[in-house]
XYZ file of N, CA, C and O in Angstrom:
784
model
N -35.433 53.594 12.401
C -35.398 52.140 12.349
C -36.270 51.656 11.182
O -37.409 52.056 11.041
N -35.711 50.792 10.384
C -36.430 50.231 9.244
C -37.288 49.056 9.712
O -36.941 48.347 10.646
N -38.414 48.850 9.032
C -39.253 47.699 9.406
C -38.534 46.390 9.121
O -38.838 45.370 9.719
N -37.528 46.432 8.223
C -36.772 45.223 7.919
C -35.816 44.836 9.046
O -35.248 43.757 9.050
N -35.640 45.739 10.022
C -34.812 45.410 11.190
C -35.464 44.320 12.033
O -34.814 43.745 12.907
N -36.736 44.038 11.773
C -37.419 42.953 12.491
C -36.938 41.582 12.017
O -37.126 40.583 12.708
N -36.323 41.543 10.834
C -35.772 40.269 10.339
C -34.558 39.883 11.167
O -33.831 40.755 11.663
N -34.301 38.576 11.319
C -33.068 38.157 12.004
C -31.845 38.764 11.309
O -31.843 38.958 10.082
N -30.816 39.047 12.080
C -29.634 39.745 11.556
C -29.013 39.016 10.367
O -28.656 39.654 9.369
N -28.878 37.684 10.452
C -28.237 36.949 9.359
C -29.053 37.044 8.073
O -28.502 37.063 6.973
N -30.382 37.139 8.181
C -31.243 37.281 7.005
C -31.149 38.715 6.480
O -31.023 38.951 5.280
N -31.175 39.670 7.393
C -31.129 41.088 7.034
C -29.874 41.389 6.212
O -29.922 42.158 5.246
N -28.751 40.791 6.563
C -27.498 41.064 5.864
C -27.449 40.428 4.472
O -26.679 40.862 3.628
N -28.277 39.419 4.209
C -28.283 38.757 2.897
C -29.130 39.492 1.865
O -29.015 39.241 0.676
N -30.022 40.383 2.321
C -31.031 40.958 1.430
C -30.898 42.470 1.316
O -30.498 43.146 2.259
N -31.271 42.986 0.128
C -31.378 44.432 -0.049
C -32.622 44.892 0.705
O -33.708 44.359 0.510
N -32.429 45.893 1.550
C -33.581 46.376 2.316
C -33.835 47.863 2.089
O -34.753 48.421 2.664
N -33.019 48.481 1.263
C -33.192 49.908 0.993
C -33.877 50.082 -0.359
O -33.303 49.751 -1.401
N -35.115 50.593 -0.400
C -35.842 50.753 -1.665
C -35.121 51.661 -2.661
O -35.375 51.613 -3.844
N -34.205 52.509 -2.182
C -33.465 53.401 -3.094
C -32.519 52.625 -3.995
O -32.056 53.127 -4.994
N -32.197 51.358 -3.627
C -31.254 50.560 -4.407
C -31.942 49.687 -5.451
O -31.317 48.829 -6.049
N -33.223 49.867 -5.630
C -33.946 49.100 -6.642
C -34.657 50.077 -7.577
O -34.866 51.239 -7.236
N -35.010 49.581 -8.741
C -35.618 50.480 -9.724
C -37.141 50.505 -9.574
O -37.765 49.471 -9.365
N -37.683 51.689 -9.669
C -39.128 51.878 -9.696
C -39.876 51.230 -8.558
O -39.570 51.397 -7.396
N -40.844 50.444 -8.954
C -41.749 49.840 -7.984
C -41.426 48.348 -7.784
O -42.300 47.552 -7.528
N -40.123 48.004 -7.882
C -39.686 46.606 -7.776
C -39.997 46.042 -6.389
O -39.843 46.729 -5.373
N -40.454 44.803 -6.369
C -40.742 44.131 -5.101
C -39.428 43.646 -4.491
O -38.640 42.954 -5.137
N -39.181 44.029 -3.261
C -37.952 43.623 -2.572
C -38.108 42.206 -2.023
O -39.127 41.887 -1.408
N -37.081 41.342 -2.214
C -37.136 40.033 -1.566
C -37.281 40.162 -0.048
O -37.894 39.322 0.597
N -36.742 41.238 0.508
C -36.851 41.454 1.961
C -38.309 41.616 2.376
O -38.701 41.210 3.476
N -39.130 42.203 1.500
C -40.558 42.367 1.791
C -41.225 41.001 1.891
O -42.025 40.733 2.796
N -40.869 40.116 0.969
C -41.414 38.758 0.980
C -40.905 38.006 2.215
O -41.675 37.325 2.902
N -39.619 38.176 2.517
C -39.035 37.503 3.687
C -39.708 37.970 4.971
O -40.030 37.158 5.848
N -39.931 39.270 5.098
C -40.558 39.806 6.307
C -41.982 39.270 6.461
O -42.399 38.893 7.561
N -42.711 39.197 5.352
C -44.071 38.660 5.392
C -44.060 37.204 5.827
O -44.855 36.778 6.672
N -43.132 36.442 5.285
C -43.026 35.028 5.636
C -42.630 34.862 7.104
O -43.163 34.025 7.826
N -41.698 35.710 7.546
C -41.168 35.607 8.910
C -42.215 35.972 9.964
O -42.311 35.327 11.007
N -43.008 36.994 9.682
C -43.957 37.491 10.682
C -45.281 36.734 10.690
O -46.040 36.839 11.638
N -45.560 35.964 9.661
C -46.843 35.298 9.539
C -46.800 33.914 10.187
O -45.757 33.270 10.219
N -47.927 33.461 10.702
C -47.997 32.151 11.351
C -48.103 30.987 10.365
O -48.000 29.837 10.759
N -48.316 31.287 9.096
C -48.471 30.216 8.108
C -47.135 29.485 7.941
O -46.114 30.094 7.633
N -47.123 28.143 8.114
C -45.845 27.426 7.995
C -45.404 27.181 6.549
O -44.220 27.110 6.271
N -46.364 27.061 5.610
C -46.042 26.746 4.222
C -46.723 27.775 3.320
O -47.874 28.152 3.544
N -45.990 28.201 2.269
C -46.492 29.220 1.351
C -46.423 28.727 -0.081
O -45.485 28.036 -0.461
N -47.405 29.147 -0.884
C -47.301 29.057 -2.333
C -47.125 30.491 -2.834
O -47.333 31.457 -2.081
N -46.752 30.637 -4.097
C -46.599 31.984 -4.649
C -47.926 32.738 -4.609
O -47.958 33.942 -4.301
N -49.031 32.047 -4.879
C -50.354 32.702 -4.850
C -50.699 33.182 -3.448
O -51.222 34.287 -3.265
N -50.427 32.355 -2.449
C -50.720 32.746 -1.065
C -49.883 33.949 -0.647
O -50.373 34.853 0.026
N -48.610 33.950 -1.067
C -47.746 35.080 -0.722
C -48.216 36.347 -1.427
O -48.252 37.427 -0.829
N -48.603 36.232 -2.705
C -49.108 37.387 -3.437
C -50.342 37.970 -2.744
O -50.465 39.184 -2.574
N -51.234 37.104 -2.323
C -52.444 37.543 -1.642
C -52.109 38.215 -0.309
O -52.687 39.246 0.042
N -51.172 37.649 0.438
C -50.796 38.208 1.751
C -50.112 39.565 1.587
O -50.317 40.475 2.392
N -49.301 39.703 0.532
C -48.608 40.973 0.302
C -49.574 42.071 -0.134
O -49.280 43.252 0.027
N -50.707 41.668 -0.704
C -51.687 42.618 -1.213
C -50.989 43.614 -2.143
O -51.024 44.829 -1.943
N -50.303 43.054 -3.135
C -49.469 43.848 -4.026
C -50.024 43.827 -5.441
O -50.792 42.945 -5.816
N -49.603 44.789 -6.230
C -49.987 44.810 -7.644
C -49.065 43.918 -8.475
O -49.311 43.717 -9.660
N -48.015 43.394 -7.861
C -47.082 42.520 -8.569
C -47.750 41.180 -8.859
O -48.526 40.670 -8.049
N -47.425 40.632 -10.017
C -48.007 39.360 -10.420
C -47.430 38.181 -9.652
O -46.414 38.279 -8.961
N -48.112 37.053 -9.820
C -47.696 35.826 -9.130
C -46.291 35.407 -9.544
O -45.507 34.945 -8.710
N -45.938 35.592 -10.818
C -44.598 35.209 -11.291
C -43.514 36.050 -10.620
O -42.446 35.549 -10.288
N -43.779 37.328 -10.419
C -42.818 38.198 -9.738
C -42.619 37.721 -8.301
O -41.485 37.625 -7.813
N -43.715 37.410 -7.640
C -43.628 36.926 -6.257
C -42.881 35.593 -6.223
O -42.032 35.367 -5.358
N -43.150 34.714 -7.201
C -42.463 33.428 -7.258
C -40.952 33.631 -7.438
O -40.141 32.958 -6.802
N -40.564 34.589 -8.273
C -39.133 34.872 -8.476
C -38.485 35.331 -7.170
O -37.360 34.959 -6.858
N -39.202 36.154 -6.408
C -38.657 36.637 -5.133
C -38.545 35.486 -4.128
O -37.575 35.396 -3.373
N -39.528 34.595 -4.136
C -39.449 33.411 -3.264
C -38.266 32.533 -3.669
O -37.537 32.018 -2.804
N -38.056 32.376 -4.980
C -36.913 31.586 -5.452
C -35.589 32.247 -5.079
O -34.617 31.567 -4.751
N -35.561 33.585 -5.101
C -34.364 34.310 -4.659
C -34.084 34.021 -3.191
O -32.938 33.766 -2.794
N -35.138 34.041 -2.377
C -34.969 33.733 -0.949
C -34.488 32.300 -0.753
O -33.687 32.023 0.145
N -34.960 31.387 -1.590
C -34.520 29.992 -1.527
C -33.038 29.890 -1.882
O -32.278 29.169 -1.243
N -32.609 30.633 -2.905
C -31.206 30.598 -3.344
C -30.259 31.097 -2.265
O -29.148 30.580 -2.130
N -30.663 32.107 -1.510
C -29.788 32.643 -0.461
C -30.053 31.985 0.891
O -29.568 32.434 1.925
N -30.842 30.902 0.874
C -31.109 30.057 2.049
C -31.842 30.777 3.177
O -31.631 30.492 4.347
N -32.701 31.726 2.801
C -33.580 32.346 3.785
C -34.798 31.456 3.971
O -35.317 31.307 5.068
N -35.241 30.862 2.864
C -36.338 29.906 2.945
C -35.919 28.633 2.215
O -34.851 28.592 1.602
N -36.737 27.624 2.320
C -36.511 26.371 1.612
C -37.751 26.078 0.792
O -38.815 26.642 1.039
N -37.610 25.199 -0.201
C -38.755 24.894 -1.039
C -38.685 23.469 -1.546
O -37.644 22.820 -1.459
N -39.813 23.024 -2.078
C -39.870 21.718 -2.724
C -41.029 21.714 -3.710
O -41.977 22.490 -3.562
N -40.947 20.861 -4.746
C -42.056 20.784 -5.700
C -43.306 20.230 -5.026
O -43.224 19.348 -4.180
N -44.468 20.768 -5.431
C -45.744 20.273 -4.901
C -46.866 20.682 -5.836
O -47.004 21.862 -6.158
N -47.640 19.701 -6.280
C -48.861 19.953 -7.050
C -48.629 20.901 -8.231
O -49.262 21.947 -8.336
N -47.702 20.540 -9.107
C -47.366 21.327 -10.307
C -46.849 22.735 -9.986
O -46.989 23.654 -10.791
N -46.290 22.915 -8.818
C -45.716 24.202 -8.431
C -44.669 23.956 -7.361
O -44.040 22.905 -7.317
N -44.485 24.944 -6.499
C -43.538 24.810 -5.389
C -44.189 25.331 -4.123
O -45.029 26.231 -4.168
N -43.773 24.758 -3.004
C -44.147 25.318 -1.712
C -42.868 25.829 -1.059
O -41.772 25.310 -1.308
N -43.011 26.847 -0.234
C -41.875 27.519 0.393
C -42.124 27.606 1.895
O -43.263 27.742 2.331
N -41.055 27.553 2.662
C -41.167 27.745 4.105
C -39.890 28.370 4.632
O -38.826 28.285 4.025
N -40.024 29.031 5.775
C -38.904 29.731 6.410
C -37.836 28.717 6.800
O -38.124 27.693 7.407
N -36.591 29.005 6.468
C -35.484 28.115 6.815
C -35.184 28.251 8.305
O -34.904 29.345 8.797
N -35.270 27.140 9.006
C -35.101 27.143 10.463
C -34.149 26.015 10.842
O -34.340 24.877 10.422
N -33.110 26.332 11.607
C -32.119 25.320 11.996
C -32.713 24.192 12.827
O -32.128 23.122 12.926
N -33.877 24.425 13.435
C -34.459 23.409 14.315
C -35.069 22.249 13.543
O -35.312 21.190 14.123
N -35.340 22.425 12.246
C -36.001 21.375 11.483
C -35.758 21.577 9.997
O -35.644 22.706 9.528
N -35.690 20.475 9.251
C -35.595 20.562 7.792
C -36.945 20.886 7.168
O -37.023 21.208 5.992
N -37.992 20.787 7.949
C -39.352 20.976 7.448
C -39.988 22.170 8.129
O -39.536 22.620 9.170
N -41.082 22.683 7.555
C -41.765 23.826 8.178
C -42.239 23.483 9.583
O -42.651 22.355 9.845
N -42.182 24.458 10.463
C -42.622 24.253 11.842
C -43.912 25.025 12.048
O -43.923 26.255 11.963
N -45.033 24.334 12.294
C -46.296 25.046 12.546
C -46.171 25.939 13.775
O -45.420 25.635 14.706
N -46.907 27.050 13.806
C -46.766 27.998 14.911
C -47.226 27.452 16.257
O -46.799 27.940 17.298
N -48.087 26.431 16.258
C -48.587 25.904 17.527
C -47.736 24.743 18.055
O -48.117 24.073 18.999
N -46.563 24.534 17.454
C -45.669 23.455 17.883
C -44.448 24.063 18.559
O -43.838 24.992 18.039
N -44.116 23.548 19.729
C -42.904 23.976 20.420
C -41.843 22.924 20.154
O -42.024 21.740 20.459
N -40.715 23.354 19.577
C -39.647 22.427 19.236
C -38.686 22.360 20.416
O -38.142 23.378 20.849
N -38.535 21.157 20.952
C -37.591 20.978 22.050
C -36.180 21.111 21.522
O -35.912 20.811 20.357
N -35.278 21.507 22.396
C -33.874 21.549 22.020
C -33.354 20.133 21.842
O -34.046 19.156 22.084
N -32.109 20.047 21.417
C -31.521 18.733 21.201
C -31.455 17.997 22.531
O -31.001 18.531 23.528
N -31.929 16.773 22.522
C -31.988 15.999 23.755
C -30.587 15.552 24.168
O -29.786 15.139 23.347
N -30.315 15.665 25.466
C -29.025 15.250 25.997
C -28.928 13.733 25.988
O -29.906 13.034 26.232
N -27.734 13.229 25.701
C -27.514 11.786 25.748
C -27.390 11.342 27.200
O -26.733 12.001 28.007
N -28.006 10.217 27.530
C -27.808 9.638 28.854
C -26.514 8.833 28.817
O -25.987 8.517 27.745
N -26.009 8.474 29.985
C -24.783 7.672 30.054
C -24.995 6.333 29.362
O -24.129 5.856 28.625
N -26.169 5.731 29.557
C -26.462 4.436 28.927
C -26.423 4.558 27.406
O -25.890 3.682 26.721
N -26.979 5.651 26.849
C -26.959 5.843 25.397
C -25.547 6.121 24.892
O -25.180 5.725 23.790
N -24.757 6.806 25.722
C -23.393 7.128 25.332
C -22.510 5.893 25.231
O -21.699 5.767 24.318
N -22.677 4.952 26.165
C -21.830 3.759 26.138
C -22.495 2.586 25.438
O -21.927 1.495 25.401
N -23.668 2.795 24.837
C -24.372 1.712 24.165
C -23.627 1.155 22.954
O -23.564 -0.049 22.783
N -23.044 1.997 22.058
C -22.332 1.406 20.919
C -21.159 0.553 21.387
O -20.486 0.882 22.361
N -20.910 -0.532 20.665
C -19.856 -1.460 21.106
C -18.482 -0.827 21.103
O -17.640 -1.143 21.942
N -18.232 0.124 20.196
C -16.910 0.758 20.182
C -16.702 1.619 21.425
O -15.571 1.809 21.868
N -17.809 2.120 22.025
C -17.682 2.848 23.292
C -17.257 1.898 24.410
O -16.463 2.263 25.279
N -17.780 0.668 24.370
C -17.391 -0.324 25.379
C -15.918 -0.689 25.234
O -15.194 -0.807 26.229
N -15.452 -0.825 23.987
C -14.027 -1.110 23.755
C -13.183 0.057 24.256
O -12.138 -0.138 24.889
N -13.651 1.295 23.995
C -12.928 2.464 24.478
C -12.860 2.518 26.001
O -11.836 2.879 26.579
N -13.971 2.138 26.670
C -13.956 2.106 28.140
C -12.957 1.081 28.668
O -12.252 1.335 29.648
N -12.915 -0.074 28.009
C -11.921 -1.083 28.409
C -10.523 -0.513 28.230
O -9.654 -0.666 29.095
N -10.314 0.195 27.093
C -9.018 0.823 26.847
C -8.654 1.851 27.897
O -7.478 2.053 28.202
N -9.652 2.518 28.480
C -9.381 3.490 29.548
C -9.115 2.817 30.892
O -8.371 3.350 31.722
N -9.731 1.656 31.123
C -9.547 0.965 32.402
C -8.216 0.218 32.484
O -7.664 0.047 33.567
N -7.711 -0.227 31.337
C -6.470 -1.025 31.331
C -5.299 -0.278 31.978
O -4.560 -0.867 32.770
N -5.059 1.024 31.707
C -3.929 1.695 32.364
C -4.051 1.723 33.889
O -3.042 1.656 34.597
N -5.285 1.795 34.407
C -5.452 1.775 35.865
C -4.987 0.437 36.425
O -4.322 0.371 37.463
N -5.338 -0.645 35.716
C -4.896 -1.962 36.154
C -3.402 -2.155 35.911
O -2.710 -2.817 36.680
N -2.895 -1.565 34.824
C -1.470 -1.692 34.502
C -0.604 -0.950 35.516
O 0.572 -1.266 35.688
N -1.181 0.020 36.201
C -0.421 0.759 37.196
C 0.021 -0.099 38.368
O 1.060 0.164 38.986
N -0.751 -1.147 38.671
C -0.401 -2.010 39.807
C 0.933 -2.726 39.567
O 1.849 -2.618 40.390
N 1.098 -3.481 38.451
C 2.401 -4.124 38.250
C 3.539 -3.117 38.072
O 4.680 -3.385 38.462
N 3.232 -1.952 37.500
C 4.287 -0.940 37.354
C 4.797 -0.475 38.716
O 6.015 -0.400 38.949
N 3.861 -0.165 39.630
C 4.276 0.291 40.961
C 5.023 -0.797 41.726
O 6.071 -0.545 42.331
N 4.456 -2.012 41.671
C 5.116 -3.116 42.380
C 6.491 -3.367 41.780
O 7.477 -3.595 42.507
N 6.604 -3.301 40.457
C 7.896 -3.506 39.789
C 8.916 -2.459 40.182
O 10.090 -2.756 40.397
N 8.477 -1.194 40.277
C 9.401 -0.113 40.666
C 9.897 -0.329 42.093
O 11.089 -0.190 42.384
N 8.973 -0.706 43.009
C 9.384 -0.959 44.397
C 10.293 -2.177 44.489
O 11.240 -2.208 45.295
N 10.042 -3.191 43.641
C 10.890 -4.387 43.647
C 12.284 -4.050 43.140
O 13.296 -4.510 43.699
N 12.383 -3.248 42.091
C 13.698 -2.860 41.557
C 14.436 -1.988 42.561
O 15.657 -2.107 42.747
N 13.713 -1.138 43.257
C 14.335 -0.263 44.260
C 14.719 -1.000 45.540
O 15.390 -0.441 46.395
N 14.279 -2.239 45.674
C 14.617 -3.020 46.855
C 13.716 -2.767 48.039
O 13.964 -3.263 49.139
N 12.650 -2.033 47.874
C 11.732 -1.735 48.966
C 10.934 -2.968 49.352
O 10.680 -3.195 50.536
N 10.537 -3.757 48.363
C 9.811 -4.993 48.639
C 10.520 -6.145 47.942
O 11.254 -5.952 46.983
N 10.256 -7.331 48.455
C 10.851 -8.526 47.853
C 9.723 -9.446 47.417
O 8.869 -9.831 48.222
N 9.721 -9.794 46.131
C 8.691 -10.668 45.577
C 9.356 -11.705 44.686
O 10.489 -11.513 44.232
N 8.658 -12.833 44.438
C 9.275 -13.892 43.637
C 9.438 -13.543 42.151
O 10.186 -14.194 41.438
N 8.720 -12.520 41.651
C 8.826 -12.117 40.246
C 9.767 -10.918 40.179
O 9.737 -10.038 41.046
N 10.595 -10.877 39.129
C 11.547 -9.755 39.036
C 10.801 -8.461 38.717
O 9.754 -8.456 38.059
N 11.362 -7.349 39.178
C 10.768 -6.030 38.953
C 10.698 -5.680 37.474
O 9.743 -5.044 37.025
N 11.706 -6.101 36.694
C 11.701 -5.782 35.261
C 10.573 -6.513 34.526
O 9.990 -5.975 33.592
N 10.272 -7.756 34.971
C 9.149 -8.479 34.354
C 7.827 -7.776 34.647
O 6.957 -7.663 33.777
N 7.672 -7.284 35.870
C 6.458 -6.553 36.222
C 6.349 -5.248 35.422
O 5.263 -4.892 34.951
N 7.467 -4.541 35.262
C 7.454 -3.322 34.463
C 7.074 -3.633 33.014
O 6.302 -2.905 32.392
N 7.611 -4.725 32.465
C 7.277 -5.125 31.088
C 5.794 -5.436 30.952
O 5.155 -5.031 29.976
N 5.232 -6.152 31.943
C 3.800 -6.476 31.891
C 2.954 -5.202 31.911
O 1.980 -5.063 31.156
N 3.331 -4.267 32.786
C 2.589 -3.003 32.874
C 2.672 -2.203 31.585
O 1.673 -1.641 31.121
N 3.862 -2.161 30.979
C 4.033 -1.413 29.731
C 3.259 -2.065 28.581
O 2.668 -1.365 27.741
N 3.247 -3.391 28.533
C 2.474 -4.098 27.490
C 0.983 -3.784 27.652
O 0.278 -3.552 26.670
N 0.517 -3.757 28.898
C -0.892 -3.438 29.142
C -1.217 -2.015 28.685
O -2.284 -1.760 28.108
N -0.306 -1.073 28.907
C -0.547 0.308 28.485
C -0.565 0.410 26.959
O -1.427 1.086 26.377
N 0.360 -0.288 26.284
C 0.363 -0.299 24.812
C -0.948 -0.897 24.298
O -1.554 -0.393 23.344
N -1.411 -1.981 24.955
C -2.687 -2.587 24.570
C -3.836 -1.586 24.722
O -4.725 -1.505 23.869
N -3.813 -0.792 25.781
C -4.887 0.190 25.980
C -4.872 1.246 24.875
O -5.926 1.661 24.396
N -3.672 1.674 24.440
C -3.599 2.626 23.327
C -4.167 2.025 22.047
O -4.854 2.699 21.282
N -3.893 0.763 21.812
C -4.423 0.085 20.624
C -5.952 0.030 20.693
O -6.637 0.315 19.713
N -6.500 -0.342 21.862
C -7.953 -0.397 22.022
C -8.597 0.971 21.830
O -9.634 1.090 21.174
N -7.985 2.018 22.393
C -8.531 3.365 22.248
C -8.488 3.825 20.792
O -9.455 4.406 20.288
N -7.386 3.550 20.101
C -7.274 3.932 18.691
C -8.304 3.180 17.855
O -8.963 3.758 16.980
N -8.480 1.892 18.129
C -9.438 1.069 17.392
C -10.863 1.580 17.623
O -11.628 1.774 16.674
N -11.221 1.838 18.880
C -12.559 2.331 19.205
C -12.808 3.692 18.547
O -13.875 3.939 17.989
N -11.820 4.574 18.598
C -11.959 5.884 17.974
C -12.119 5.794 16.470
O -12.961 6.471 15.874
N -11.339 4.943 15.828
C -11.421 4.776 14.375
C -12.778 4.235 13.954
O -13.409 4.758 13.029
N -13.262 3.197 14.648
C -14.566 2.617 14.305
C -15.677 3.639 14.560
O -16.611 3.774 13.763
N -15.576 4.383 15.661
C -16.579 5.411 15.946
C -16.622 6.477 14.855
O -17.697 6.895 14.423
N -15.462 6.918 14.375
C -15.405 7.926 13.312
C -15.972 7.367 12.008
O -16.733 8.033 11.310
N -15.623 6.106 11.679
C -16.134 5.483 10.458
C -17.657 5.367 10.521
O -18.355 5.687 9.555
N -18.199 4.936 11.665
C -19.655 4.818 11.800
C -20.325 6.173 11.717
O -21.366 6.328 11.091
N -19.731 7.181 12.334
C -20.312 8.518 12.298
C -20.289 9.076 10.874
O -21.267 9.651 10.415
N -19.166 8.879 10.154
C -19.028 9.434 8.807
C -19.908 8.717 7.788
O -20.474 9.346 6.901
N -20.031 7.406 7.912
C -20.785 6.643 6.912
C -22.241 6.438 7.308
O -23.079 6.195 6.456
N -22.527 6.493 8.591
C -23.883 6.225 9.058
C -24.207 4.744 9.122
O -25.312 4.358 9.465
N -23.233 3.893 8.798
C -23.432 2.441 8.837
C -22.976 1.898 10.182
O -21.914 2.266 10.684
N -23.762 1.015 10.769
C -23.398 0.408 12.036
C -22.501 -0.787 11.774
O -22.798 -1.636 10.956
N -21.384 -0.815 12.485
C -20.439 -1.918 12.361
C -20.551 -2.746 13.626
O -20.308 -2.239 14.716
N -20.961 -3.996 13.521
C -21.185 -4.834 14.695
C -20.124 -5.913 14.845
O -19.468 -6.302 13.893
N -19.979 -6.391 16.092
C -19.033 -7.482 16.349
C -19.661 -8.604 17.167
O -18.966 -9.333 17.841
N -20.972 -8.729 17.123
C -21.621 -9.857 17.794
C -21.793 -9.690 19.279
O -22.710 -9.017 19.733
N -20.888 -10.257 20.077
C -21.089 -10.322 21.519
C -21.067 -8.941 22.195
O -21.609 -8.793 23.284
N -20.471 -7.927 21.560
C -20.471 -6.600 22.162
C -21.661 -5.754 21.735
O -21.901 -4.681 22.269
N -22.417 -6.219 20.742
C -23.590 -5.456 20.287
C -24.685 -5.521 21.336
O -24.857 -6.507 22.012
N -25.449 -4.433 21.415
C -26.569 -4.393 22.360
C -27.798 -4.953 21.704
O -28.058 -4.772 20.569
């Protein structure tokens, strides 16, 4: 078992981990990645990494390896104080996560948060309309079949029920379209009385 097997599988597959595939005493990016992964330090500079590696390689060599890790998305970096800082790439955050911080998973939406946007309210109305439209449809079918006798013709009741169902499809399509537009653009589209 190689010590590089301690790296996460997706990272291990991105990096050369066999010293036989490099020339001479070349520093492996996997060595830098393993040091970064196993250490509690959330943010690294090239000098700090060089010191931690306790290597004869210069700071520029270590910086190149850190930049290689950044290019293959093993770590992330940003300019800082006439240089760069580097940190382990973690799906839980865009920023470095200190070792003494526990990152909660994604919080579940409550029902109130789910129906809070106005387009969700329009969508709910669109879902309720067919339930209400079922009443005139059923009564209309029984009236046409002669099972019940009412002052309104069965065909008029069927037409009312069908119009209500078409209206519900329009409301659902409208709510879905506005929801997709808001999600894609990040802009909130308001309509006044339905806004929270």
